[in-house]
C-alpha atoms as a PDB file:
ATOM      1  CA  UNK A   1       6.697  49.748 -28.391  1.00  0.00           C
ATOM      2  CA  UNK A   2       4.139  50.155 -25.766  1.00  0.00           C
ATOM      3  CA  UNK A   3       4.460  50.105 -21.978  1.00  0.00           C
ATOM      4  CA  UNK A   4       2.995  46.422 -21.674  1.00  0.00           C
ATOM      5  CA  UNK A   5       5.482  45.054 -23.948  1.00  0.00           C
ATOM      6  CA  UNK A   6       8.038  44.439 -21.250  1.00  0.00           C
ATOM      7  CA  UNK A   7       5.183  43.960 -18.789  1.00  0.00           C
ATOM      8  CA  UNK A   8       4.707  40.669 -20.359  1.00  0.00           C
ATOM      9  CA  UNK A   9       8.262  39.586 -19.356  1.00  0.00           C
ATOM     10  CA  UNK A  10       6.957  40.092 -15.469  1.00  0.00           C
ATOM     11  CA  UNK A  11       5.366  37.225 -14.953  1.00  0.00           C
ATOM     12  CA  UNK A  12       7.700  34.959 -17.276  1.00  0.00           C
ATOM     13  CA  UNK A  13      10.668  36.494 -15.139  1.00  0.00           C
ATOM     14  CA  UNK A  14       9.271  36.304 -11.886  1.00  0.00           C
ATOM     15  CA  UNK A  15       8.225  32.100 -12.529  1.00  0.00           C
ATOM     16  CA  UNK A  16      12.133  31.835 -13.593  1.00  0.00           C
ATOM     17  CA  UNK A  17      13.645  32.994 -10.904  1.00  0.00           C
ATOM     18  CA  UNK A  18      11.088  30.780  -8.474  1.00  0.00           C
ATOM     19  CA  UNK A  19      12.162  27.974 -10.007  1.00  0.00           C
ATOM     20  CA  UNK A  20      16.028  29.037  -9.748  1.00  0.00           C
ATOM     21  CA  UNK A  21      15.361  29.052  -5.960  1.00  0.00           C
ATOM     22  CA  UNK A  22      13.800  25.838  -6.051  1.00  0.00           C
ATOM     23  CA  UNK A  23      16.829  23.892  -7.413  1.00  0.00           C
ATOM     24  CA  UNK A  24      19.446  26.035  -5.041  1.00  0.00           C
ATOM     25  CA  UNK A  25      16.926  24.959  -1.832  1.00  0.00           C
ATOM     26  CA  UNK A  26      16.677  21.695  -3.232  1.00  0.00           C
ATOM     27  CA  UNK A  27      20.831  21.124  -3.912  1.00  0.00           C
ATOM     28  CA  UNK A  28      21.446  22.991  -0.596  1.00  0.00           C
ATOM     29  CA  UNK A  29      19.612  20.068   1.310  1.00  0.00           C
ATOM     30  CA  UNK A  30      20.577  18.001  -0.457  1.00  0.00           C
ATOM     31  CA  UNK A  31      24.381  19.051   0.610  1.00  0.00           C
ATOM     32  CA  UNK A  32      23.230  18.968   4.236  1.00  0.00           C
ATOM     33  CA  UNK A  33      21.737  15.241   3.774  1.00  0.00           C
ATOM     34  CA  UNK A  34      25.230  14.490   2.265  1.00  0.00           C
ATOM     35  CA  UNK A  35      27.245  15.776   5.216  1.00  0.00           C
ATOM     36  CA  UNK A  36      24.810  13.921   7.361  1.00  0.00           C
ATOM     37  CA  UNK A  37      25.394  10.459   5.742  1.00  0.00           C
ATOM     38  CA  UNK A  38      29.026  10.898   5.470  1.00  0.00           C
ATOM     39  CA  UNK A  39      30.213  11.341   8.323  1.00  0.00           C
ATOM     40  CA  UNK A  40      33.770  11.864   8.949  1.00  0.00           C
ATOM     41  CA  UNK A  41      34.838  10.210   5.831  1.00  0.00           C
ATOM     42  CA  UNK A  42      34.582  10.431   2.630  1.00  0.00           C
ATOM     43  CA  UNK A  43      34.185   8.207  -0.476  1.00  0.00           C
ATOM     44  CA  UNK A  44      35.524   8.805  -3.872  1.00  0.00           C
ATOM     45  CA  UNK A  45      31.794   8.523  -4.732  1.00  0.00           C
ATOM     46  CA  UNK A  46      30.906  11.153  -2.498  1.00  0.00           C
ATOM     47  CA  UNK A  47      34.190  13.307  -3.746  1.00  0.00           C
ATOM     48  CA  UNK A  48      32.635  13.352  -7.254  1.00  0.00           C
ATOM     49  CA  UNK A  49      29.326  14.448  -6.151  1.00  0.00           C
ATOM     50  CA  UNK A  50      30.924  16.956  -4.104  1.00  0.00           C
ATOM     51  CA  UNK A  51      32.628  18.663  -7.191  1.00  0.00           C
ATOM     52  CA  UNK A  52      29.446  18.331  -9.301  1.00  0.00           C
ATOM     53  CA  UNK A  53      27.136  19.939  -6.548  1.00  0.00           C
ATOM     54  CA  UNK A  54      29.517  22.447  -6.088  1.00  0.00           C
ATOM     55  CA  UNK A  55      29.859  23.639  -9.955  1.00  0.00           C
ATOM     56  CA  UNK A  56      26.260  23.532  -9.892  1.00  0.00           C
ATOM     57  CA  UNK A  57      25.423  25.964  -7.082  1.00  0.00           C
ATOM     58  CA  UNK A  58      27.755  28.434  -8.726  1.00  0.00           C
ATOM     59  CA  UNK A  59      26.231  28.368 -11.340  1.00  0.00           C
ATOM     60  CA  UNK A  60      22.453  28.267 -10.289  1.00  0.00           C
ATOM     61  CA  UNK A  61      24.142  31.505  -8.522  1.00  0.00           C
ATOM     62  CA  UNK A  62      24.660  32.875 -12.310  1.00  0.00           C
ATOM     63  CA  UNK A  63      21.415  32.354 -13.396  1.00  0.00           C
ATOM     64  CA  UNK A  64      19.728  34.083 -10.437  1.00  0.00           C
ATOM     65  CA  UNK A  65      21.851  36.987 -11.040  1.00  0.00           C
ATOM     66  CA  UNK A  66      21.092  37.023 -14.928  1.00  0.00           C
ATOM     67  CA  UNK A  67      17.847  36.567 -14.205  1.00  0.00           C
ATOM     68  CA  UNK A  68      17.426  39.603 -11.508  1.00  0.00           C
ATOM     69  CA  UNK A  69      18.861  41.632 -14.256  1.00  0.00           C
ATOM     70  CA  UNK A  70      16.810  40.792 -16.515  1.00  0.00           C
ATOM     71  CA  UNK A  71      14.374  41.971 -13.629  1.00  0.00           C
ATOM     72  CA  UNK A  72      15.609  44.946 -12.972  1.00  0.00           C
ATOM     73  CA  UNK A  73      16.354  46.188 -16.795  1.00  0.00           C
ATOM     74  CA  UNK A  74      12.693  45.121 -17.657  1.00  0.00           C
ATOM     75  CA  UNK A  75      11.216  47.423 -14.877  1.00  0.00           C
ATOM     76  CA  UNK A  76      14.072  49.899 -16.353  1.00  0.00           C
ATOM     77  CA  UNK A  77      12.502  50.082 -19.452  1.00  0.00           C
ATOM     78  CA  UNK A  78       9.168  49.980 -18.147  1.00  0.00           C
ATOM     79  CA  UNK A  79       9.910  52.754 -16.618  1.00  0.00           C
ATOM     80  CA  UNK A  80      11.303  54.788 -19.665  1.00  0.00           C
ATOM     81  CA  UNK A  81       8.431  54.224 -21.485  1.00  0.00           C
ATOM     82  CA  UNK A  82       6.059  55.717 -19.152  1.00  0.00           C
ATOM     83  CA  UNK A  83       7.980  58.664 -19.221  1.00  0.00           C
ATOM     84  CA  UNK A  84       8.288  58.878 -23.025  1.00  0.00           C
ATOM     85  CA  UNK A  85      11.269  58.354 -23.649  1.00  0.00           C
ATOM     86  CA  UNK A  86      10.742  55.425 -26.066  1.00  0.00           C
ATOM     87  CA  UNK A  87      14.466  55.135 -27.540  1.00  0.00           C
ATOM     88  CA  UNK A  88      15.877  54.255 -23.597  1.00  0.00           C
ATOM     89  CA  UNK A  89      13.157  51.940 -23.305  1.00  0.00           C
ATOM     90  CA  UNK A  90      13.527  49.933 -26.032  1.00  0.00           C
ATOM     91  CA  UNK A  91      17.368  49.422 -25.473  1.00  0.00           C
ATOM     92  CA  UNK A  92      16.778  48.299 -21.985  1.00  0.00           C
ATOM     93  CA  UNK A  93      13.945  46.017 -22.652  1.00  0.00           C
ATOM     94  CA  UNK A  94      16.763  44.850 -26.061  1.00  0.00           C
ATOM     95  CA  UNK A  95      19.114  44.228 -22.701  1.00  0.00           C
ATOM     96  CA  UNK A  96      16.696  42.478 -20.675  1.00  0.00           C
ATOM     97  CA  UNK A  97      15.872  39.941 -23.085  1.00  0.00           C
ATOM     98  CA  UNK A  98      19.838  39.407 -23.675  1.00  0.00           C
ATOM     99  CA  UNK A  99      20.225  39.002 -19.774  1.00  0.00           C
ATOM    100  CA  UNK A 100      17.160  36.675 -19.936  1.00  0.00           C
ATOM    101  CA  UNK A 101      18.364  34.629 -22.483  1.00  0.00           C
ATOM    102  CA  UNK A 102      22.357  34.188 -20.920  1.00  0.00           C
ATOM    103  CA  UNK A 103      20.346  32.630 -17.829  1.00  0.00           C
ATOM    104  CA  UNK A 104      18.466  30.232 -19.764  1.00  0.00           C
ATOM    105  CA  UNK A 105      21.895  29.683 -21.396  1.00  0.00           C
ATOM    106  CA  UNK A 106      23.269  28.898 -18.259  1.00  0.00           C
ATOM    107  CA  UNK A 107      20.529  26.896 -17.041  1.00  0.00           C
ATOM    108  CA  UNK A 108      20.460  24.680 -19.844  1.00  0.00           C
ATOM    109  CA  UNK A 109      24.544  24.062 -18.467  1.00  0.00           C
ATOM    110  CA  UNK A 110      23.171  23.369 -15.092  1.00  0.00           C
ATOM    111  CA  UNK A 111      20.378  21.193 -16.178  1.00  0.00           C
ATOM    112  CA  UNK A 112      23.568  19.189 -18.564  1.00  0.00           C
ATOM    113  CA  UNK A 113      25.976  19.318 -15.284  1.00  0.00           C
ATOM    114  CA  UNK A 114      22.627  17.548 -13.186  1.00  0.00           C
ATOM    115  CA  UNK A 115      22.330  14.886 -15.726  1.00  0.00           C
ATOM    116  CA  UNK A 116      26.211  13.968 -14.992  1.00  0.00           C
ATOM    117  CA  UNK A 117      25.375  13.566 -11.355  1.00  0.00           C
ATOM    118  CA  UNK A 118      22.473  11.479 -12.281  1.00  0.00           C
ATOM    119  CA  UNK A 119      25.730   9.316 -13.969  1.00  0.00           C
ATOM    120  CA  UNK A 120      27.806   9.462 -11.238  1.00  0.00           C
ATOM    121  CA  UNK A 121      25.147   7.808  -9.265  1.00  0.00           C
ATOM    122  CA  UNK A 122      24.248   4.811 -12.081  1.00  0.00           C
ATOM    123  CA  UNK A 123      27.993   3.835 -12.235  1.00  0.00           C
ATOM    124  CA  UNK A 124      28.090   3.357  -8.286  1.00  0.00           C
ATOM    125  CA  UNK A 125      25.060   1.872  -9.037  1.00  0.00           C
ATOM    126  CA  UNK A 126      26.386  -0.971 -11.666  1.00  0.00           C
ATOM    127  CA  UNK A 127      29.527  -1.639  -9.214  1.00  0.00           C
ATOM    128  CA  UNK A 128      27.651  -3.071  -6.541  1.00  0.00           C
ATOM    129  CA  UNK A 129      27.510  -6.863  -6.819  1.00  0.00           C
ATOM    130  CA  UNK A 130      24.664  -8.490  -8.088  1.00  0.00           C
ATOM    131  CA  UNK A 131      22.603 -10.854  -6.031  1.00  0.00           C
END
């Protein structure tokens, strides 16, 4: 294995983990537009949502940390293989792409648990009368 073997997981890597920080900034204002609206109140609507968003952020938290990983053990073995030492190298870049693939793993979980809050909202959609 040569040293631009993992190289080519930089830029893959790198585009993953901007697009995990996308959907945390965009839940995370999306919780601050929530607590807005509400109020002091809350509906059982808003309850549900509330448990979703949460499970989500935790685990959009998992995937960034998989992901970094990923990072790190990439550069790791990177690293190894400039200095010769082919064996390390190869193990690390073996656990990279295991690290890599739990986060998409776990993103394709998140990306399932958003679809249920897209749900949530069509049945509070279908409840409201019809004109």
């Amino acid at each position: 294995m040569t040293l631009t073997t993992p190289g080519l997981l930089f830029p893959a890597i790198s585009l993953l983990l901007l697009a995990y920080t996308n959907r945390f900034l965009v839940l995370a204002q999306l919780i601050r537009e929530l607590n807005a609206r509400e109020g002091d109140t809350l509906r059982p609507l808003v309850r549900a949502q509330i448990d979703n968003l949460r499970k989500r952020i935790k685990l959009i938290r998992f995937m960034q940390v998989w992901g970094v990983i990923a990072f790190l053990l990439c550069t790791l073995s990177m690293f190894a293989l400039f200095i010769d030492v082919a064996l390390t190298g190869i193990v690390l870049f073996g656990a990279s792409l295991c690290c890599l693939t739990l986060s998409l793993i776990i993103s394709l979980y998140e990306i399932h648990i958003s679809c249920d809050a897209i749900e949530i909202e069509l049945q509070n959609i279908e409840k409201k009368p019809s004109s």
